[in-house]
Coordinates of C-alpha atoms (C1' of nucleotides) in Angstrom, one line a residue:
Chain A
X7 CA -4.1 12.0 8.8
X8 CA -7.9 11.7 8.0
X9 CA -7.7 9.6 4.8
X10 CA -5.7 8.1 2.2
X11 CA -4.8 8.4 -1.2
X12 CA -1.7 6.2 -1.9
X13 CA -0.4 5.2 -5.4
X14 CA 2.0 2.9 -6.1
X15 CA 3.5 2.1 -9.5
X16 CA 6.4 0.2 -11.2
X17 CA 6.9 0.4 -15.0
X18 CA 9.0 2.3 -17.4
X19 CA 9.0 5.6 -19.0
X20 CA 7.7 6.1 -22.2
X21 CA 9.9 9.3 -22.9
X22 CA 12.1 11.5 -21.5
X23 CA 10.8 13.4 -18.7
X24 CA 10.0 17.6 -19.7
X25 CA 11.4 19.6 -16.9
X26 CA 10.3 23.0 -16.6
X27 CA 11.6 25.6 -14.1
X28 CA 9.2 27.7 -12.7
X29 CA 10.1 30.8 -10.1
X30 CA 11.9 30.6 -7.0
X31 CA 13.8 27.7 -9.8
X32 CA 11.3 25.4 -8.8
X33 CA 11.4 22.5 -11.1
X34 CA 8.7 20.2 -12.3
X35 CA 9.1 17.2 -14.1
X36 CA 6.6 15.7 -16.2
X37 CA 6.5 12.3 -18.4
X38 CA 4.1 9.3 -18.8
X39 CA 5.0 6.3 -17.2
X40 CA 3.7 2.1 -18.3
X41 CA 2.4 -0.9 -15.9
X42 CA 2.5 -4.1 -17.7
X43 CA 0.5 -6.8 -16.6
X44 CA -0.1 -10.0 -17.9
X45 CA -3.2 -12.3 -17.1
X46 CA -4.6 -15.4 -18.3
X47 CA -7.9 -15.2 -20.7
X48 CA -10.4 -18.4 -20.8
X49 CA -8.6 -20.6 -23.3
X50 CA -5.3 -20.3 -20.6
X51 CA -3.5 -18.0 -22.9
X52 CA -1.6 -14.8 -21.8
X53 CA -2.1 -11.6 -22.7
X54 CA -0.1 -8.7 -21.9
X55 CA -1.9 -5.3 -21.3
X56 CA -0.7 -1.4 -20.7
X57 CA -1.7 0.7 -18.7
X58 CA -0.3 4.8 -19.5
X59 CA 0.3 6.7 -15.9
X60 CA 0.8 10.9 -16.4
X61 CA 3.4 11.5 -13.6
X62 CA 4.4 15.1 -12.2
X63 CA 7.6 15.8 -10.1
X64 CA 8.1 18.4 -7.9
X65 CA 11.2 19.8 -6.7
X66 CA 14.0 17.9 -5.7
X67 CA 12.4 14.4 -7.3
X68 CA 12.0 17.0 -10.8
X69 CA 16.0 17.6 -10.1
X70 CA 16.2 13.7 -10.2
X71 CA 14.0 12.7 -12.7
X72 CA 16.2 15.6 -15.0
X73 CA 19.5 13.8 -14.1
X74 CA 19.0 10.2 -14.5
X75 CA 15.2 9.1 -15.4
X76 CA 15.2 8.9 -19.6
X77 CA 13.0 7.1 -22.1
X78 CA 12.6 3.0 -21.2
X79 CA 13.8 3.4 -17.5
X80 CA 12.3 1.5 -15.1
X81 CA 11.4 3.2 -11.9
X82 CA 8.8 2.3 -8.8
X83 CA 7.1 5.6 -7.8
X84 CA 5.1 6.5 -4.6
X85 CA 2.4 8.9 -4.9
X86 CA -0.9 10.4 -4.7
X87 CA -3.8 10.4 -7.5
X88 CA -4.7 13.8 -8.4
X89 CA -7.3 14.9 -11.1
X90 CA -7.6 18.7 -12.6
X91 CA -9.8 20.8 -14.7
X92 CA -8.3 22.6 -17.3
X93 CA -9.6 24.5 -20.6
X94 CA -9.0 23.0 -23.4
X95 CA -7.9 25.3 -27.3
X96 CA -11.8 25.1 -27.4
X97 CA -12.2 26.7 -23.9
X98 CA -14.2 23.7 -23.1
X99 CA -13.6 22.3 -19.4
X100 CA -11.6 18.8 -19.4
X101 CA -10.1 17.0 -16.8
X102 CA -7.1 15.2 -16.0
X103 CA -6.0 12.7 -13.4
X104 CA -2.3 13.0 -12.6
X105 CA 0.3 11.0 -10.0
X106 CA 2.0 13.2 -7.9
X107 CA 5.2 11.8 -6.9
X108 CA 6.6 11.6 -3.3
X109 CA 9.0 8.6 -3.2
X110 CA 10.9 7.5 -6.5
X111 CA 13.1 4.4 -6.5
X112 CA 15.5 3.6 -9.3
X113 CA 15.3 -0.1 -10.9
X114 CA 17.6 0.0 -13.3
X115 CA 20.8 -2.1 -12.9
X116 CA 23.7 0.5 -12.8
X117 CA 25.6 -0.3 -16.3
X118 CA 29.0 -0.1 -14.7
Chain B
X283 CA 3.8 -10.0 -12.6
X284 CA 5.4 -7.8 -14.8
X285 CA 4.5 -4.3 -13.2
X286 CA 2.9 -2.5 -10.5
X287 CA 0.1 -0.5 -10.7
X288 CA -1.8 0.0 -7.2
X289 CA -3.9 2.1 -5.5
X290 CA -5.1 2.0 -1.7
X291 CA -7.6 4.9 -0.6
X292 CA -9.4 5.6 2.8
X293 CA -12.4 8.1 2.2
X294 CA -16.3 8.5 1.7
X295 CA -18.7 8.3 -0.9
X296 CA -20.1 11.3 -1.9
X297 CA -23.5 9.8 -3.8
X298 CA -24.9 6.7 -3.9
X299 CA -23.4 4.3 -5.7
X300 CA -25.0 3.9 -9.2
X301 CA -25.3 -0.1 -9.9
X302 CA -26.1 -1.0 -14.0
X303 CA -26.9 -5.1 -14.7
X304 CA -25.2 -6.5 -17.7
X305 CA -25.7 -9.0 -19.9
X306 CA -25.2 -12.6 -18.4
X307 CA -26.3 -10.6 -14.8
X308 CA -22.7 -9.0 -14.5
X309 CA -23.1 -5.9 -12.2
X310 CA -21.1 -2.8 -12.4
X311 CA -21.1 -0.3 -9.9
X312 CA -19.8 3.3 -10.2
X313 CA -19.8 6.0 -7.8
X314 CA -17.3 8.8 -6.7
X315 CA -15.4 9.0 -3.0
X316 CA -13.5 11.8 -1.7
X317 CA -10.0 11.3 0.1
X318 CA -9.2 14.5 2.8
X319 CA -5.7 15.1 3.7
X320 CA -4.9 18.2 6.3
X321 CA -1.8 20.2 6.0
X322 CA -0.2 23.8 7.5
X323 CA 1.0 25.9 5.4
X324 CA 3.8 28.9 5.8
X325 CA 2.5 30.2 8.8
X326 CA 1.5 26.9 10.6
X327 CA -2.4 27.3 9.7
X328 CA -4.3 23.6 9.1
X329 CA -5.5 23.3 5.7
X330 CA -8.2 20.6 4.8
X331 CA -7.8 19.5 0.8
X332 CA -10.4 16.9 -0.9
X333 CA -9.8 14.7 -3.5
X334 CA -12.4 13.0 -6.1
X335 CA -12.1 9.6 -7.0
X336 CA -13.9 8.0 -9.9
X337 CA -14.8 4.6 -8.8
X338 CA -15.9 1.4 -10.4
X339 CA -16.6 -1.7 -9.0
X340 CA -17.4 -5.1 -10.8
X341 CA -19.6 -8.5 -10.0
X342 CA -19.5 -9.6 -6.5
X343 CA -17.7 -6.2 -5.2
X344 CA -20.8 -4.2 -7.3
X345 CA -23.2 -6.3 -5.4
X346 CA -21.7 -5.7 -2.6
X347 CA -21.6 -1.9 -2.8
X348 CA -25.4 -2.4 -4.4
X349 CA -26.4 -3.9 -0.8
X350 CA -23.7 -1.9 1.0
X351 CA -22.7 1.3 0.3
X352 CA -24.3 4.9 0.3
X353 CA -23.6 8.5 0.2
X354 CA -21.3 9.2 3.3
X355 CA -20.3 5.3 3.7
X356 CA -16.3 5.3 4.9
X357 CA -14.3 2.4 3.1
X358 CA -10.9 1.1 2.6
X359 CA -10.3 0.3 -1.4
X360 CA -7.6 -1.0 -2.8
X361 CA -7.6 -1.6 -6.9
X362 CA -5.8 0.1 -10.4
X363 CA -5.3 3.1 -11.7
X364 CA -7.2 2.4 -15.3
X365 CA -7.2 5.6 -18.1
X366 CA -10.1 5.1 -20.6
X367 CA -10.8 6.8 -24.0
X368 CA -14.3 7.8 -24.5
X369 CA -16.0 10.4 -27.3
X370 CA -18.1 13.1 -25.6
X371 CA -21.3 14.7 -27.3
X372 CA -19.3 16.3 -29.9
X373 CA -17.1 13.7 -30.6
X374 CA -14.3 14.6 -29.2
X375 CA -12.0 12.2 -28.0
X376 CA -11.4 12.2 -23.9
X377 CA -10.1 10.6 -21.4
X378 CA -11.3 9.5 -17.7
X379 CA -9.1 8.2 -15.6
X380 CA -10.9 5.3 -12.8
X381 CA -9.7 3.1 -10.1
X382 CA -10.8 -0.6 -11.0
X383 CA -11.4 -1.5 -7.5
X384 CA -10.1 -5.3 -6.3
X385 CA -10.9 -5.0 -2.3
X386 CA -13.3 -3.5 -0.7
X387 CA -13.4 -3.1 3.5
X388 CA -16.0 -1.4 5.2
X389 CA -15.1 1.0 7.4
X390 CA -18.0 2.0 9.1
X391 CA -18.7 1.5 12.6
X392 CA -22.4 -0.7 12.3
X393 CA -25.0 1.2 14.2
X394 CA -26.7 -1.6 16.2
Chain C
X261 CA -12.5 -8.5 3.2
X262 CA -12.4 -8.0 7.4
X263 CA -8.7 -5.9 8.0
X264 CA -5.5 -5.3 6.6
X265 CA -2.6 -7.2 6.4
X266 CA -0.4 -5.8 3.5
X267 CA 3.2 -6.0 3.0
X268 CA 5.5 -4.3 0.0
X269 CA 9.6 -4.9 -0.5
X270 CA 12.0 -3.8 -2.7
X271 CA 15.3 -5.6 -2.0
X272 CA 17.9 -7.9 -2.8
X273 CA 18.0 -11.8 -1.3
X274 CA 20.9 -11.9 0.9
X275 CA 21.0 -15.7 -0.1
X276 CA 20.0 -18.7 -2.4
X277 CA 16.3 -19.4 -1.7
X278 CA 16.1 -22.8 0.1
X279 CA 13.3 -24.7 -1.4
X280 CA 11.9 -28.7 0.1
X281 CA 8.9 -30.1 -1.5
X282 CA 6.5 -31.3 0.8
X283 CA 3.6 -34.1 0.2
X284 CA 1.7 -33.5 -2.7
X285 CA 4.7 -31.9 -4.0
X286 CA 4.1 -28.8 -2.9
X287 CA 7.1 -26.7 -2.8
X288 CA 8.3 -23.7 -0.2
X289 CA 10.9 -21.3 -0.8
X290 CA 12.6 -19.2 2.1
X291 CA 15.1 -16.9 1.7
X292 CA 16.1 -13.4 4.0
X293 CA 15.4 -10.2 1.5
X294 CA 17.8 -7.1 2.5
X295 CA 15.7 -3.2 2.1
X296 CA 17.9 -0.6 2.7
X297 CA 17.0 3.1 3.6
X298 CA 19.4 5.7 3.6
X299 CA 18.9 9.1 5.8
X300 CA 20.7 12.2 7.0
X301 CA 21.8 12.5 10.4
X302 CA 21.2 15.8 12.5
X303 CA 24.7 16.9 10.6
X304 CA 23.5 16.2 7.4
X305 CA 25.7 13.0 6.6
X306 CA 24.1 10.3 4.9
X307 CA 24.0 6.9 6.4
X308 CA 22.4 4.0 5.5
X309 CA 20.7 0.8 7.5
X310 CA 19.6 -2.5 6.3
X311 CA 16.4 -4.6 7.2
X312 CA 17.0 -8.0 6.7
X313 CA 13.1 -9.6 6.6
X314 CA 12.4 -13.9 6.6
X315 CA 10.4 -14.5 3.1
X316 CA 8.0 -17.6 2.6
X317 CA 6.7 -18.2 -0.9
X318 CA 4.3 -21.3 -1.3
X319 CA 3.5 -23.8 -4.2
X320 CA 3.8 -21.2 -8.0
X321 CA 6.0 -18.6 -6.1
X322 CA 8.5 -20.8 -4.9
X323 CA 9.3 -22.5 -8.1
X324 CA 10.0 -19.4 -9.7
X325 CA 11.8 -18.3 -6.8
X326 CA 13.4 -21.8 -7.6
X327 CA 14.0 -21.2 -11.4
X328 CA 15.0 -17.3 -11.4
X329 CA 16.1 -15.9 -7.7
X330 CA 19.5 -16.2 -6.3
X331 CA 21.8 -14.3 -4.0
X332 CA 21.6 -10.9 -4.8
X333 CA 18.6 -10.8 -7.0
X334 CA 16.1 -7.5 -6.2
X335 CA 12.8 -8.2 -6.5
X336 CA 9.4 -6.6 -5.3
X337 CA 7.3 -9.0 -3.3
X338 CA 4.1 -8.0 -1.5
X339 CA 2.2 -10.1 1.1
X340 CA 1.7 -10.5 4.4
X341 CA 3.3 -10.4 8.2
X342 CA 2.9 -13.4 10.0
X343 CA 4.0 -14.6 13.0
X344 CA 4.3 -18.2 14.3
X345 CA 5.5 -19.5 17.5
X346 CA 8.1 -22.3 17.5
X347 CA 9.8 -24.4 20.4
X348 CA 13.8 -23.9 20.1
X349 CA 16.1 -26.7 21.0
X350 CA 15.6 -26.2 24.7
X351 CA 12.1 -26.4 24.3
X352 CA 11.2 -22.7 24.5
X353 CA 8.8 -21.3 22.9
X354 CA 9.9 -18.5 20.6
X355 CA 8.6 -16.2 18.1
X356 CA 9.3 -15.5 14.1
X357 CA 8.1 -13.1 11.7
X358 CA 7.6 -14.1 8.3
X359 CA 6.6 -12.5 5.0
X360 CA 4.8 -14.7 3.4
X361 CA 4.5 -13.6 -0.1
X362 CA 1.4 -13.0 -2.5
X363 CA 3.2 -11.4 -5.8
X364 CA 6.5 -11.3 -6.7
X365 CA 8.0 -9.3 -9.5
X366 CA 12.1 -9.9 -10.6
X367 CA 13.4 -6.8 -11.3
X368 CA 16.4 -7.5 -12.5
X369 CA 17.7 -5.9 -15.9
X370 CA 17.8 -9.2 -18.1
X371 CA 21.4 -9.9 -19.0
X372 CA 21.4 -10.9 -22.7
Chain D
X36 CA 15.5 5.9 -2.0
X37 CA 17.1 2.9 -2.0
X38 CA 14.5 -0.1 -1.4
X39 CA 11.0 -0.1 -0.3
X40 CA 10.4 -1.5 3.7
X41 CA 6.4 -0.7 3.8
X42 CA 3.2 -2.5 5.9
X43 CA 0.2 -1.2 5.7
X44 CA -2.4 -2.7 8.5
X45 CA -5.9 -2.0 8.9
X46 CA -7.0 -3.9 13.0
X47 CA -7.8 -3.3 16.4
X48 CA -6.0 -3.0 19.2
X49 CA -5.9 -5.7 21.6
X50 CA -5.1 -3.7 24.9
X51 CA -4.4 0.1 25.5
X52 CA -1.7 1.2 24.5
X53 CA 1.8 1.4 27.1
X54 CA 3.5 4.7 26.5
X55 CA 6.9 5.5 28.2
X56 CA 8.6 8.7 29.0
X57 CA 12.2 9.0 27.5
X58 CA 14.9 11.2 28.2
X59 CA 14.2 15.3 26.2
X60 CA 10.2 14.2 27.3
X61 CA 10.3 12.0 24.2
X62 CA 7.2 9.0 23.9
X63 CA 6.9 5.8 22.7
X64 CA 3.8 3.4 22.3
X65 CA 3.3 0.4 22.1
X66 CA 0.7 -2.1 21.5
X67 CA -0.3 -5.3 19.8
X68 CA -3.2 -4.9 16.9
X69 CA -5.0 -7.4 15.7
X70 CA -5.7 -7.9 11.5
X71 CA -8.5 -10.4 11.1
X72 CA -8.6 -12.3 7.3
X73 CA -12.3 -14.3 6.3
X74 CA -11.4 -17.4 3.9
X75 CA -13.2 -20.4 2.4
X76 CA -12.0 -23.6 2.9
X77 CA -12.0 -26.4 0.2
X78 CA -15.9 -27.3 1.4
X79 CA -17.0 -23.3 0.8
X80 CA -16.9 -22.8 4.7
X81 CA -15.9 -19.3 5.9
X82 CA -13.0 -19.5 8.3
X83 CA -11.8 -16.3 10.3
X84 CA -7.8 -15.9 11.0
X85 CA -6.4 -13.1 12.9
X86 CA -2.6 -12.4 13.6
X87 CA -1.4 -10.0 15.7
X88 CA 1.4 -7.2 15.0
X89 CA 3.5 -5.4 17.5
X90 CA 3.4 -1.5 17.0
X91 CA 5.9 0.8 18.2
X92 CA 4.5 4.4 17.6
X93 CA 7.2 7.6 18.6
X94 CA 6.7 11.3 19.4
X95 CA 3.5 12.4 18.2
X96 CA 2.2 9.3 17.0
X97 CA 2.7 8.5 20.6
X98 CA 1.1 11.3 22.1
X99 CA -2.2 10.6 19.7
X100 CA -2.3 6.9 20.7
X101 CA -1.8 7.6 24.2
X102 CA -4.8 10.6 24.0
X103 CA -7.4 9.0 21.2
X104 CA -6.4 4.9 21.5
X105 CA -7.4 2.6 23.4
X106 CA -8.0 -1.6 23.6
X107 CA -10.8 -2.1 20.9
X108 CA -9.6 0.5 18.7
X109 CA -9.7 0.7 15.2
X110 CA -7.0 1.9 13.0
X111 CA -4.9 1.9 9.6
X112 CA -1.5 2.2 10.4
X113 CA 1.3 2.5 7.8
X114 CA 4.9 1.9 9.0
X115 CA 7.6 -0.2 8.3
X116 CA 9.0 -3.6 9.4
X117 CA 11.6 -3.7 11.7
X118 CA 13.5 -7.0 13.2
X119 CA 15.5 -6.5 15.8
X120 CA 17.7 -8.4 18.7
X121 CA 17.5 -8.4 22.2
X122 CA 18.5 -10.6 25.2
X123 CA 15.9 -12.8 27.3
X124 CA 16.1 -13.6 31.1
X125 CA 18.3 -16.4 30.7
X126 CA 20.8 -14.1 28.5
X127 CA 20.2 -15.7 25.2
X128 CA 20.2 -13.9 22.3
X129 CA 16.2 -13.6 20.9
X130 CA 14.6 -11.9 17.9
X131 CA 11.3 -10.0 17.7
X132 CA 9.6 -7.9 14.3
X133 CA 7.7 -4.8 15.7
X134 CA 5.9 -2.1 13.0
X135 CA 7.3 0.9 13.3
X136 CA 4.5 3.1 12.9
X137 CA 4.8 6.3 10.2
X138 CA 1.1 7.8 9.4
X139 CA -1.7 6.5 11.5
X140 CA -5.5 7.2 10.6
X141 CA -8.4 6.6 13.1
X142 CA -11.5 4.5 11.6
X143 CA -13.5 4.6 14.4
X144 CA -16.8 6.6 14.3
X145 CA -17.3 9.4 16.7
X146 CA -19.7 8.3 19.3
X147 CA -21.3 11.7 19.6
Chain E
dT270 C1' -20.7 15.2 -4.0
dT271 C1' -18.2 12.9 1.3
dT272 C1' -16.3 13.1 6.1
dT273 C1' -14.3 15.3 10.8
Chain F
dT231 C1' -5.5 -9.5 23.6
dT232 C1' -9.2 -7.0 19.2
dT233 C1' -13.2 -6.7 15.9
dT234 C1' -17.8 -8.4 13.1

DNA sequence: TTTT
DNA sequence: TTTT
């Protein structure tokens, strides 16, 4: 180990993951994810504020997030902040800071 | 508490933090730190992998990084993952994603 | 900030919080929180062991854990380890390891 | 995943670490580390508070604390809490919460 | 752009 | 029992 990068989030989907399969039937699993927090402002009253996470799965969490993550579940995920470059239509170089997932819980209550 | 969103990274600046003063003397401090993680691949060989980290501090933990910190300075920061719009020189809407740090802990041994 | 002392759950309270209110009626809640792992064995079955870990929540956190916890409830608490040193009934002096709790966040699907 | 059972620690050791020989050449560690926490009182005095944690480190975590660790040591150690029971001289039945160590990461600066 |  |  010679540093760390540790992420930890609990908050709900705001859509249905996107699974692709890529070769070897690797999967990746992609969907935003929201942290809610809620805070006091100087008058004493609360506000609520969201915060939008971009989430990639790999793998066997992909697998899971296909089976039983949807739109509006609640989920506390374990992961590391990763940011990329990519071109955008105008071939000018943007970047974007993703979570990649190595431990995902499920929150939701099992509706029996 | 309605959500989780936290983030805990071990690494080292690479620049000088960059300190702005604010109206009513509020700092803000902003600077970048790398995370390194080591890993073998296939055939067992140790791979070395950096990370960027946009990071901003505010007030007391700005004044501290101000007095503090410079390029190469190990620390422990713990904080929120925080995605902000912003309009480049074109225009165009994009994003940034920063860690809105909380704690700070120097890691550095002092050189007496 | 000097070290480290950080502490994240996710599990279920094993009873009924037991709350007294001390002078200045300040209030403490205990309670025993259950986090379960599950794992494979060397022949692939999956078996599953539970921690059972002593919760303290002070003054705010213990009247919500008042109001809104109760045997079985999962929450996510985060705080510290600490451990005090008590004299039994015969007068020896043991050890206990408490988590006393910063932030605590219900996670219980709200049945409406 | 099932629950979360995580502590993150960021001390010193207090001694050098014991390390045992089990059976199939398999170590184990052990030592106590010390977190330290700077607070103000209700008069703005800064107070200093340590508590100690017992580490239990296994396999290769125990070979690196029993090569690089030693009694002043500093280290962020992420691991999980474990409670669990064990019989004193006088037979009775006694409880102690060691960290079971997962990912450890050296902060101490080469002395070159 | 850092560090080992 | 550590460290600053």
């Amino acid at each position: 180990m010679k540093g760390l990068n540790k992420v930890m989030l609990i908050g709900n989907l705001g859509k249905d993951p996107e699974v692709q399969t890529l070769e070897k039937n690797i999967k990746v699993a992609k969907f935003s994810l929201a942290t809610t927090e809620s805070f006091k402002d100087d008058k004493g009253q609360i506000h609520t504020l969201t915060d939008w996470h971009s989430i990639v799965l790999w793998r066997g969490l992909a697998e899971l997030a296909e089976k039983y993550l949807h739109k509006g579940s609640t989920i506390y995920i374990e992961g590391k902040n990763k940011t990329r470059a990519f071109e955008d239509k105008q071939g000018i170089k943007r970047y974007v800071t993703e979570i990649i997932g190595e431990q995902v819980l499920m929150l939701d209550k099992k509706e029996s």
